[in-house]
Amino acid sequence: MSNATSARPKPFLQPEYCKGCLRCIEACPRDCITPGDEINPLTGLRPVALHLDNCNGCSLCIQACPEPYGLRRQAARPCVGDDFELEDPAKLFGERQVANHSAGDVPDTFVPLPACDPMILKGTYAAAIGALLAGCRHVFGYPITPSTEGAELMAKILPKLNGSFVQAVSEVAAVNMMYGAGGAGVPCLTFTSSPGFSLMLEGISYMIGAEVPGVFINIMRGGPGLGNIGPEQADIKLACRGLGHGNTHALVLAPSTPQEMLELTREAFELSFLYRNPVVILGDGYLGQMTGIVKLPATLRRPGLPAWAVWGDRAHRHNLICSIALEETDLEQRNRHLNIKYAEISAHEQRSDLYRCEDAEMLVVACNTPARMAKGAVEAARAHGVKAGLFRPITLWPFPIDALLPVLPTVRQLIVVEASPGQLEDEMRLALSHAGIAPPPIDHVRRFGGLLPQQSEILAKILNYQEVLS
Amino acid sequence: MSVFYEQFNRHSHGEGLKGHSTHYCPGCGHGLVHRDLAEAIDGLGIQDRTVLISPVGCAVFAHYYFDVGNSQAAHGRAPAVALGHKLANPEAVVISYQGDGDLASIGLAETISIAQMGLPLTVIFVNNAIYGMTGGQLAPTSLMGQRTATSPEGRGREMGRPLKMAELIAQLDGPVYVERVALYDAKQRVKARKAIRKALQFQVEGRGYAFVEVLAECPTHLKLSPPETEEWVKTQMEPVFPLGVKKDLTVDPWFKRGAPSFEPEAVLGLSGADPLGEQRPATPWPPHLHANDIAIKLAGAGGDGAQTAALLLTRAAIAEGYDATHIPSYGPESRGGTSYADVHIAEGEVLNPAAPEPHVLLAFNAPSLAKFAPQVAEGGVILYDSTIVKDPTGLPPGRRIIPIPFTQIAADLGRPMVKNIVALGAMQAVVNVLPAGSILDTLHQVLKDKPALLPLNDSAFAAGQQAAEALHATA
Ligand code: SF4
Ligand code: SF4
Ligand code: SF4
């Protein structure tokens, strides 16, 4: 640096950018700055006054000024690092390891997969492999039974694919790592189970507010509290109505076979990025542990990088991931934007599976593993000559009301089967109510505490109504 | 171009003075830390690689000012968010900028665990000994006797003593560089600037985690003028929070990661998928137990191998072209206690994978036999280990009861462990659900990496078959 006093530029100050804090006064060894005595009409503050006859341009006052546009060197940009020589970045950093995307929006590509034998997988493993095929290379989690095995498989595989599995200090940390990685635009995942999901809800609210994608696999277990590790479905309420504070919703998918664990997990990533929103997959403890046949898809997704990502490069530098909007009108605007998104999801993403519903008089409604017991019961009821059918919601939010309504005209009795105190039934009733439909009578078969409704109980209920109604 | 935006458009849409003024109070230390950070980013030439994580606290709006990639985190979670960014893009220079409530109170678990992980990240900790944003409450770093909104009589012993984060972080093994600096005079400001730059450099060069604690001024909540606050930091804070380098290791650059792989072969291989092989020629469905869906329960003690046998059956059935499912009992109940498995084999689709009324029960011990035998469907089959269970009582009528000494047969072969394979052989001979060749093929497939075990397992299967056939012949 030059030390020719005369060559060093003196400070200047636009009075309206001075907050009158006086920190510069003490910093000046030549007493060039004095407290101002006039209130600036624009700010209502008292800017300092500069008397630069004695000034040697030492810049100590500039370094004491907390305001970026406060004291500045004349004709200089704010905040110049005058002590440092710029180093050649290439020399300093070596070759780049990761592509520096020049374009903002890099689309996904799909690579064909060679044909494979069907695999024989338990539900959690099937979900993990679905995620790998969806291009997920970042998994954050905290061990909790009965979801941990999926995470364990990822911990084994991901390092070999230059991916990351992080066992976080808690579920709270894990969801916030997802906020970071998802905010950087990469597909990420967690495996958790009910108590852990509760802990993640705050973070999910932030992700929804900041529009960060990410996939949450919640293998539901018995509650409330520590409960037990048996299968339950009592987080439907949380996933559909309680994703943390504020105006939140996320697609909630409910697989019922290991095959669906793979397919829906895979699809969850695409939906999550399509809508820039988290997606929740609800399984039950039984499904997580259940081994079955799983056929692999024809392609593997190589994720691109969305234009909105905070990737840390020039093309994405202007981006911000953020859920705070201080001004009420801004926040209202954001909520309206989210509401439009929720409406789009409701309109386009309802999914369901209908089994022998064409002429059903007894319509069983169930999801996850209980839907399989229900399917067995429907089949058995048909063998008794009862016109029974199964309506299986695959999306719990949005509830697939559009597929349910056309089935209802023949239905004389609805029977909701679930391992929860009516949380699935509540979703159905709410959807019916919004649709303005007075439904047929609704009854239920419910089990709790780690027990699932059994085929025999469901069948008995169906046969009982058949008798009553005929 | 500068690291600060030319206009602060995120600050009230950049209108009026807010386009060039910060939201900080006059004399606030945050502005100076921002300046140091901007200078360091500029000086290192990393503006196009930097991601800044703003916290909850007065610096919640740091993204108003820094023209870098920005993310705003939940209270206390900035290091977790930073880690997510770092792993997503290891080339990014990620800065977690936090205040005392954020870093040392609500986010303490994240702070410590991520420091201990030691990945190259830069944490800037602005310690002003008080909560700013929420209005002047007690901070974990407030001084003894300090009056705040929630310690109106001054911080007392029962509120704990101030938390010395730089020392705490320095004693962890993860970080490579920890320093505490201050801003109260020109000399300290020079040191602060150097420390912040150095902390970034450690990350840029992939050397590790760096932590800089800055003793900063909050004139508003100390209810002092800015110069008085500088004095307070110097005379009151510094004695409690001694300045200086707490840790400075010489570490070679180590953090380098390749780009994630999306190679189909690698993904499939690691997932355990096998290339499409030949389908076994379909055998006709065995209708003698059920028209289209057979339920089998295998039950025993923890080490009896019921789950392994169940999985073998499931695999064999799927290889045969059927649908099949396996559900294990799991958790505490399977550790040492009873371990049971439900298997379904269906000609079409397994509707209900549970087996509340199995067609076949394979019981390895007395409790399993007592528990599940009464559930076996009318006309079903009960096989049990007669080495272990002697003269069982209360078995239901109308079921075929087959006692076979699984354990004895396995012991005679020299390996009691293979009693589950003996049992499969016996079950095969009695119920004949799948062709014997199908189960053996699957067994060979599963043991393909341990060929030495094959002869033993083959003999075990055959011995089980023979024992069951012999029993049948004498019956
Ligand atoms: S540049 Fe140096 S001498 Fe001039 S006003 Fe600032 S502190 Fe005083
Ligand atoms: S330090 Fe900056 S803001 Fe404070 S009085 Fe001086 S010029 Fe004004
Ligand atoms: S409250 Fe304190 S820390 Fe917050 S901006 Fe004001 S002076 Fe700074």
mmCIF file of N, CA, C and O in Angstrom, chain B residues 401-468:
data_model
loop_
_atom_site.group_PDB
_atom_site.id
_atom_site.type_symbol
_atom_site.label_atom_id
_atom_site.label_comp_id
_atom_site.label_asym_id
_atom_site.label_seq_id
_atom_site.Cartn_x
_atom_site.Cartn_y
_atom_site.Cartn_z
ATOM 1 N N ILE B 401 -50.217 -82.696 13.033
ATOM 2 C CA ILE B 401 -49.152 -82.343 13.976
ATOM 3 C C ILE B 401 -47.915 -83.160 13.608
ATOM 4 O O ILE B 401 -47.950 -84.400 13.593
ATOM 5 N N ILE B 402 -46.813 -82.468 13.303
ATOM 6 C CA ILE B 402 -45.611 -83.169 12.844
ATOM 7 C C ILE B 402 -44.442 -82.839 13.772
ATOM 8 O O ILE B 402 -43.842 -81.758 13.651
ATOM 9 N N PRO B 403 -44.075 -83.711 14.693
ATOM 10 C CA PRO B 403 -42.893 -83.461 15.521
ATOM 11 C C PRO B 403 -41.636 -83.952 14.801
ATOM 12 O O PRO B 403 -41.575 -85.107 14.375
ATOM 13 N N ILE B 404 -40.644 -83.077 14.655
ATOM 14 C CA ILE B 404 -39.371 -83.462 14.020
ATOM 15 C C ILE B 404 -38.250 -82.907 14.890
ATOM 16 O O ILE B 404 -38.302 -81.727 15.276
ATOM 17 N N PRO B 405 -37.250 -83.683 15.202
ATOM 18 C CA PRO B 405 -36.153 -83.176 16.055
ATOM 19 C C PRO B 405 -35.176 -82.294 15.264
ATOM 20 O O PRO B 405 -34.049 -82.708 14.990
ATOM 21 N N PHE B 406 -35.590 -81.101 14.919
ATOM 22 C CA PHE B 406 -34.732 -80.196 14.103
ATOM 23 C C PHE B 406 -33.349 -80.048 14.727
ATOM 24 O O PHE B 406 -32.326 -80.178 14.059
ATOM 25 N N THR B 407 -33.335 -79.775 16.033
ATOM 26 C CA THR B 407 -32.057 -79.481 16.696
ATOM 27 C C THR B 407 -31.149 -80.716 16.700
ATOM 28 O O THR B 407 -29.953 -80.617 16.428
ATOM 29 N N GLN B 408 -31.740 -81.862 16.997
ATOM 30 C CA GLN B 408 -30.947 -83.087 17.042
ATOM 31 C C GLN B 408 -30.341 -83.390 15.673
ATOM 32 O O GLN B 408 -29.147 -83.684 15.555
ATOM 33 N N ILE B 409 -31.167 -83.242 14.642
ATOM 34 C CA ILE B 409 -30.681 -83.537 13.288
ATOM 35 C C ILE B 409 -29.541 -82.585 12.930
ATOM 36 O O ILE B 409 -28.496 -83.003 12.409
ATOM 37 N N ALA B 410 -29.726 -81.325 13.267
ATOM 38 C CA ALA B 410 -28.691 -80.335 12.952
ATOM 39 C C ALA B 410 -27.428 -80.633 13.740
ATOM 40 O O ALA B 410 -26.312 -80.536 13.216
ATOM 41 N N ALA B 411 -27.594 -81.020 15.012
ATOM 42 C CA ALA B 411 -26.435 -81.327 15.850
ATOM 43 C C ALA B 411 -25.688 -82.530 15.280
ATOM 44 O O ALA B 411 -24.451 -82.555 15.254
ATOM 45 N N ASP B 412 -26.423 -83.514 14.784
ATOM 46 C CA ASP B 412 -25.780 -84.682 14.191
ATOM 47 C C ASP B 412 -24.955 -84.292 12.965
ATOM 48 O O ASP B 412 -23.970 -84.965 12.633
ATOM 49 N N LEU B 413 -25.386 -83.216 12.309
ATOM 50 C CA LEU B 413 -24.618 -82.739 11.148
ATOM 51 C C LEU B 413 -23.428 -81.886 11.585
ATOM 52 O O LEU B 413 -22.647 -81.433 10.757
ATOM 53 N N GLY B 414 -23.336 -81.626 12.867
ATOM 54 C CA GLY B 414 -22.190 -80.883 13.389
ATOM 55 C C GLY B 414 -22.443 -79.383 13.562
ATOM 56 O O GLY B 414 -21.571 -78.667 14.020
ATOM 57 N N ARG B 415 -23.620 -78.880 13.171
ATOM 58 C CA ARG B 415 -23.880 -77.441 13.304
ATOM 59 C C ARG B 415 -25.330 -77.211 13.740
ATOM 60 O O ARG B 415 -26.223 -77.106 12.899
ATOM 61 N N PRO B 416 -25.574 -77.104 15.040
ATOM 62 C CA PRO B 416 -26.947 -76.896 15.512
ATOM 63 C C PRO B 416 -27.619 -75.691 14.840
ATOM 64 O O PRO B 416 -28.842 -75.635 14.704
ATOM 65 N N MET B 417 -26.781 -74.719 14.394
ATOM 66 C CA MET B 417 -27.332 -73.495 13.790
ATOM 67 C C MET B 417 -28.215 -73.755 12.575
ATOM 68 O O MET B 417 -29.081 -72.953 12.236
ATOM 69 N N VAL B 418 -27.964 -74.879 11.877
ATOM 70 C CA VAL B 418 -28.710 -75.100 10.629
ATOM 71 C C VAL B 418 -30.066 -75.760 10.875
ATOM 72 O O VAL B 418 -30.701 -76.242 9.948
ATOM 73 N N LYS B 419 -30.530 -75.707 12.123
ATOM 74 C CA LYS B 419 -31.820 -76.356 12.387
ATOM 75 C C LYS B 419 -32.946 -75.684 11.608
ATOM 76 O O LYS B 419 -33.948 -76.326 11.285
ATOM 77 N N ASN B 420 -32.783 -74.399 11.283
ATOM 78 C CA ASN B 420 -33.853 -73.751 10.500
ATOM 79 C C ASN B 420 -33.916 -74.320 9.079
ATOM 80 O O ASN B 420 -34.985 -74.426 8.493
ATOM 81 N N ILE B 421 -32.761 -74.734 8.547
ATOM 82 C CA ILE B 421 -32.762 -75.311 7.199
ATOM 83 C C ILE B 421 -33.333 -76.736 7.253
ATOM 84 O O ILE B 421 -34.073 -77.166 6.362
ATOM 85 N N VAL B 422 -33.001 -77.450 8.347
ATOM 86 C CA VAL B 422 -33.618 -78.762 8.568
ATOM 87 C C VAL B 422 -35.143 -78.586 8.567
ATOM 88 O O VAL B 422 -35.880 -79.345 7.912
ATOM 89 N N ALA B 423 -35.592 -77.571 9.284
ATOM 90 C CA ALA B 423 -37.036 -77.328 9.402
ATOM 91 C C ALA B 423 -37.652 -77.035 8.039
ATOM 92 O O ALA B 423 -38.749 -77.520 7.714
ATOM 93 N N LEU B 424 -36.937 -76.246 7.235
ATOM 94 C CA LEU B 424 -37.470 -75.936 5.894
ATOM 95 C C LEU B 424 -37.600 -77.212 5.066
ATOM 96 O O LEU B 424 -38.572 -77.411 4.334
ATOM 97 N N GLY B 425 -36.590 -78.070 5.183
ATOM 98 C CA GLY B 425 -36.630 -79.343 4.461
ATOM 99 C C GLY B 425 -37.827 -80.176 4.900
ATOM 100 O O GLY B 425 -38.566 -80.731 4.068
ATOM 101 N N ALA B 426 -38.024 -80.239 6.211
ATOM 102 C CA ALA B 426 -39.147 -81.008 6.738
ATOM 103 C C ALA B 426 -40.472 -80.423 6.260
ATOM 104 O O ALA B 426 -41.380 -81.142 5.824
ATOM 105 N N MET B 427 -40.564 -79.114 6.322
ATOM 106 C CA MET B 427 -41.799 -78.469 5.901
ATOM 107 C C MET B 427 -42.069 -78.725 4.428
ATOM 108 O O MET B 427 -43.201 -78.993 4.015
ATOM 109 N N GLN B 428 -40.982 -78.677 3.667
ATOM 110 C CA GLN B 428 -41.099 -78.957 2.240
ATOM 111 C C GLN B 428 -41.714 -80.338 2.006
ATOM 112 O O GLN B 428 -42.660 -80.503 1.232
ATOM 113 N N ALA B 429 -41.173 -81.328 2.738
ATOM 114 C CA ALA B 429 -41.651 -82.702 2.539
ATOM 115 C C ALA B 429 -43.122 -82.831 2.917
ATOM 116 O O ALA B 429 -43.882 -83.549 2.279
ATOM 117 N N VAL B 430 -43.531 -82.072 3.957
ATOM 118 C CA VAL B 430 -44.898 -82.247 4.459
ATOM 119 C C VAL B 430 -45.914 -81.431 3.664
ATOM 120 O O VAL B 430 -46.975 -81.927 3.285
ATOM 121 N N VAL B 431 -45.617 -80.163 3.430
ATOM 122 C CA VAL B 431 -46.656 -79.318 2.827
ATOM 123 C C VAL B 431 -46.458 -79.089 1.335
ATOM 124 O O VAL B 431 -47.406 -78.720 0.638
ATOM 125 N N ASN B 432 -45.218 -79.219 0.852
ATOM 126 C CA ASN B 432 -44.971 -79.161 -0.576
ATOM 127 C C ASN B 432 -45.595 -77.928 -1.241
ATOM 128 O O ASN B 432 -46.321 -78.022 -2.205
ATOM 129 N N VAL B 433 -45.297 -76.749 -0.688
ATOM 130 C CA VAL B 433 -45.826 -75.515 -1.281
ATOM 131 C C VAL B 433 -45.025 -75.138 -2.524
ATOM 132 O O VAL B 433 -45.571 -74.807 -3.560
ATOM 133 N N LEU B 434 -43.710 -75.193 -2.368
ATOM 134 C CA LEU B 434 -42.829 -74.834 -3.482
ATOM 135 C C LEU B 434 -42.029 -76.073 -3.855
ATOM 136 O O LEU B 434 -41.762 -76.910 -3.002
ATOM 137 N N PRO B 435 -41.589 -76.167 -5.101
ATOM 138 C CA PRO B 435 -40.718 -77.286 -5.462
ATOM 139 C C PRO B 435 -39.430 -77.216 -4.642
ATOM 140 O O PRO B 435 -38.909 -76.127 -4.392
ATOM 141 N N ALA B 436 -38.925 -78.367 -4.215
ATOM 142 C CA ALA B 436 -37.710 -78.402 -3.396
ATOM 143 C C ALA B 436 -36.566 -77.667 -4.097
ATOM 144 O O ALA B 436 -35.796 -76.935 -3.481
ATOM 145 N N GLY B 437 -36.483 -77.847 -5.401
ATOM 146 C CA GLY B 437 -35.409 -77.213 -6.161
ATOM 147 C C GLY B 437 -35.446 -75.699 -6.026
ATOM 148 O O GLY B 437 -34.404 -75.044 -6.011
ATOM 149 N N SER B 438 -36.611 -75.155 -5.893
ATOM 150 C CA SER B 438 -36.755 -73.704 -5.802
ATOM 151 C C SER B 438 -36.137 -73.184 -4.509
ATOM 152 O O SER B 438 -35.403 -72.189 -4.503
ATOM 153 N N ILE B 439 -36.411 -73.858 -3.402
ATOM 154 C CA ILE B 439 -35.844 -73.421 -2.124
ATOM 155 C C ILE B 439 -34.324 -73.606 -2.136
ATOM 156 O O ILE B 439 -33.575 -72.732 -1.704
ATOM 157 N N LEU B 440 -33.858 -74.730 -2.671
ATOM 158 C CA LEU B 440 -32.409 -74.974 -2.712
ATOM 159 C C LEU B 440 -31.702 -73.961 -3.611
ATOM 160 O O LEU B 440 -30.642 -73.442 -3.263
ATOM 161 N N ASP B 441 -32.302 -73.653 -4.749
ATOM 162 C CA ASP B 441 -31.708 -72.637 -5.639
ATOM 163 C C ASP B 441 -31.554 -71.315 -4.906
ATOM 164 O O ASP B 441 -30.532 -70.628 -5.006
ATOM 165 N N THR B 442 -32.609 -70.950 -4.182
ATOM 166 C CA THR B 442 -32.575 -69.680 -3.453
ATOM 167 C C THR B 442 -31.493 -69.713 -2.384
ATOM 168 O O THR B 442 -30.746 -68.744 -2.199
ATOM 169 N N LEU B 443 -31.396 -70.855 -1.704
ATOM 170 C CA LEU B 443 -30.373 -71.016 -0.676
ATOM 171 C C LEU B 443 -28.978 -70.822 -1.291
ATOM 172 O O LEU B 443 -28.130 -70.104 -0.745
ATOM 173 N N HIS B 444 -28.775 -71.394 -2.441
ATOM 174 C CA HIS B 444 -27.472 -71.267 -3.102
ATOM 175 C C HIS B 444 -27.217 -69.828 -3.527
ATOM 176 O O HIS B 444 -26.096 -69.338 -3.441
ATOM 177 N N GLN B 445 -28.257 -69.184 -3.979
ATOM 178 C CA GLN B 445 -28.149 -67.790 -4.395
ATOM 179 C C GLN B 445 -27.739 -66.911 -3.203
ATOM 180 O O GLN B 445 -26.830 -66.104 -3.279
ATOM 181 N N VAL B 446 -28.409 -67.136 -2.064
ATOM 182 C CA VAL B 446 -28.138 -66.329 -0.873
ATOM 183 C C VAL B 446 -26.719 -66.597 -0.352
ATOM 184 O O VAL B 446 -26.054 -65.691 0.144
ATOM 185 N N LEU B 447 -26.255 -67.854 -0.501
ATOM 186 C CA LEU B 447 -24.937 -68.210 0.043
ATOM 187 C C LEU B 447 -23.844 -68.124 -1.022
ATOM 188 O O LEU B 447 -22.776 -68.709 -0.853
ATOM 189 N N LYS B 448 -24.104 -67.388 -2.102
ATOM 190 C CA LYS B 448 -23.145 -67.460 -3.209
ATOM 191 C C LYS B 448 -21.760 -66.951 -2.817
ATOM 192 O O LYS B 448 -20.772 -67.358 -3.416
ATOM 193 N N ASP B 449 -21.700 -66.081 -1.804
ATOM 194 C CA ASP B 449 -20.388 -65.606 -1.359
ATOM 195 C C ASP B 449 -19.758 -66.516 -0.302
ATOM 196 O O ASP B 449 -18.651 -66.247 0.158
ATOM 197 N N LYS B 450 -20.493 -67.535 0.147
ATOM 198 C CA LYS B 450 -19.938 -68.438 1.172
ATOM 199 C C LYS B 450 -20.088 -69.888 0.702
ATOM 200 O O LYS B 450 -20.807 -70.684 1.318
ATOM 201 N N PRO B 451 -19.429 -70.257 -0.389
ATOM 202 C CA PRO B 451 -19.631 -71.582 -0.981
ATOM 203 C C PRO B 451 -19.300 -72.713 -0.011
ATOM 204 O O PRO B 451 -19.858 -73.804 -0.123
ATOM 205 N N ALA B 452 -18.425 -72.419 0.975
ATOM 206 C CA ALA B 452 -18.048 -73.485 1.912
ATOM 207 C C ALA B 452 -19.244 -73.983 2.707
ATOM 208 O O ALA B 452 -19.242 -75.117 3.199
ATOM 209 N N LEU B 453 -20.255 -73.137 2.856
ATOM 210 C CA LEU B 453 -21.404 -73.522 3.681
ATOM 211 C C LEU B 453 -22.428 -74.339 2.907
ATOM 212 O O LEU B 453 -23.373 -74.860 3.493
ATOM 213 N N LEU B 454 -22.268 -74.407 1.601
ATOM 214 C CA LEU B 454 -23.314 -75.033 0.792
ATOM 215 C C LEU B 454 -23.555 -76.503 1.122
ATOM 216 O O LEU B 454 -24.698 -76.890 1.347
ATOM 217 N N PRO B 455 -22.501 -77.336 1.169
ATOM 218 C CA PRO B 455 -22.755 -78.766 1.421
ATOM 219 C C PRO B 455 -23.521 -78.983 2.727
ATOM 220 O O PRO B 455 -24.459 -79.775 2.783
ATOM 221 N N LEU B 456 -23.123 -78.263 3.772
ATOM 222 C CA LEU B 456 -23.790 -78.407 5.064
ATOM 223 C C LEU B 456 -25.277 -78.076 4.946
ATOM 224 O O LEU B 456 -26.146 -78.807 5.424
ATOM 225 N N ASN B 457 -25.567 -76.951 4.279
ATOM 226 C CA ASN B 457 -26.964 -76.545 4.171
ATOM 227 C C ASN B 457 -27.768 -77.519 3.303
ATOM 228 O O ASN B 457 -28.916 -77.825 3.606
ATOM 229 N N ASP B 458 -27.127 -77.998 2.237
ATOM 230 C CA ASP B 458 -27.804 -78.993 1.399
ATOM 231 C C ASP B 458 -28.146 -80.240 2.223
ATOM 232 O O ASP B 458 -29.264 -80.756 2.168
ATOM 233 N N SER B 459 -27.154 -80.687 3.026
ATOM 234 C CA SER B 459 -27.414 -81.884 3.824
ATOM 235 C C SER B 459 -28.509 -81.615 4.846
ATOM 236 O O SER B 459 -29.332 -82.499 5.125
ATOM 237 N N ALA B 460 -28.508 -80.435 5.432
ATOM 238 C CA ALA B 460 -29.513 -80.114 6.446
ATOM 239 C C ALA B 460 -30.904 -80.162 5.827
ATOM 240 O O ALA B 460 -31.841 -80.735 6.400
ATOM 241 N N PHE B 461 -31.032 -79.570 4.654
ATOM 242 C CA PHE B 461 -32.333 -79.558 3.985
ATOM 243 C C PHE B 461 -32.788 -80.995 3.693
ATOM 244 O O PHE B 461 -33.914 -81.399 3.992
ATOM 245 N N ALA B 462 -31.847 -81.783 3.146
ATOM 246 C CA ALA B 462 -32.169 -83.168 2.783
ATOM 247 C C ALA B 462 -32.529 -83.981 4.029
ATOM 248 O O ALA B 462 -33.484 -84.774 4.028
ATOM 249 N N ALA B 463 -31.769 -83.771 5.119
ATOM 250 C CA ALA B 463 -32.030 -84.528 6.349
ATOM 251 C C ALA B 463 -33.419 -84.203 6.892
ATOM 252 O O ALA B 463 -34.136 -85.092 7.371
ATOM 253 N N GLY B 464 -33.804 -82.929 6.809
ATOM 254 C CA GLY B 464 -35.140 -82.530 7.264
ATOM 255 C C GLY B 464 -36.211 -83.211 6.428
ATOM 256 O O GLY B 464 -37.204 -83.752 6.946
ATOM 257 N N GLN B 465 -35.985 -83.189 5.120
ATOM 258 C CA GLN B 465 -36.929 -83.840 4.200
ATOM 259 C C GLN B 465 -37.094 -85.319 4.555
ATOM 260 O O GLN B 465 -38.205 -85.829 4.677
ATOM 261 N N GLN B 466 -35.930 -85.977 4.727
ATOM 262 C CA GLN B 466 -35.966 -87.429 4.987
ATOM 263 C C GLN B 466 -36.691 -87.734 6.286
ATOM 264 O O GLN B 466 -37.503 -88.663 6.365
ATOM 265 N N ALA B 467 -36.398 -86.944 7.324
ATOM 266 C CA ALA B 467 -37.026 -87.191 8.621
ATOM 267 C C ALA B 467 -38.543 -87.093 8.498
ATOM 268 O O ALA B 467 -39.287 -87.909 9.046
ATOM 269 N N ALA B 468 -39.003 -86.079 7.756
ATOM 270 C CA ALA B 468 -40.447 -85.889 7.614
ATOM 271 C C ALA B 468 -41.050 -87.024 6.799
ATOM 272 O O ALA B 468 -42.130 -87.534 7.123
#
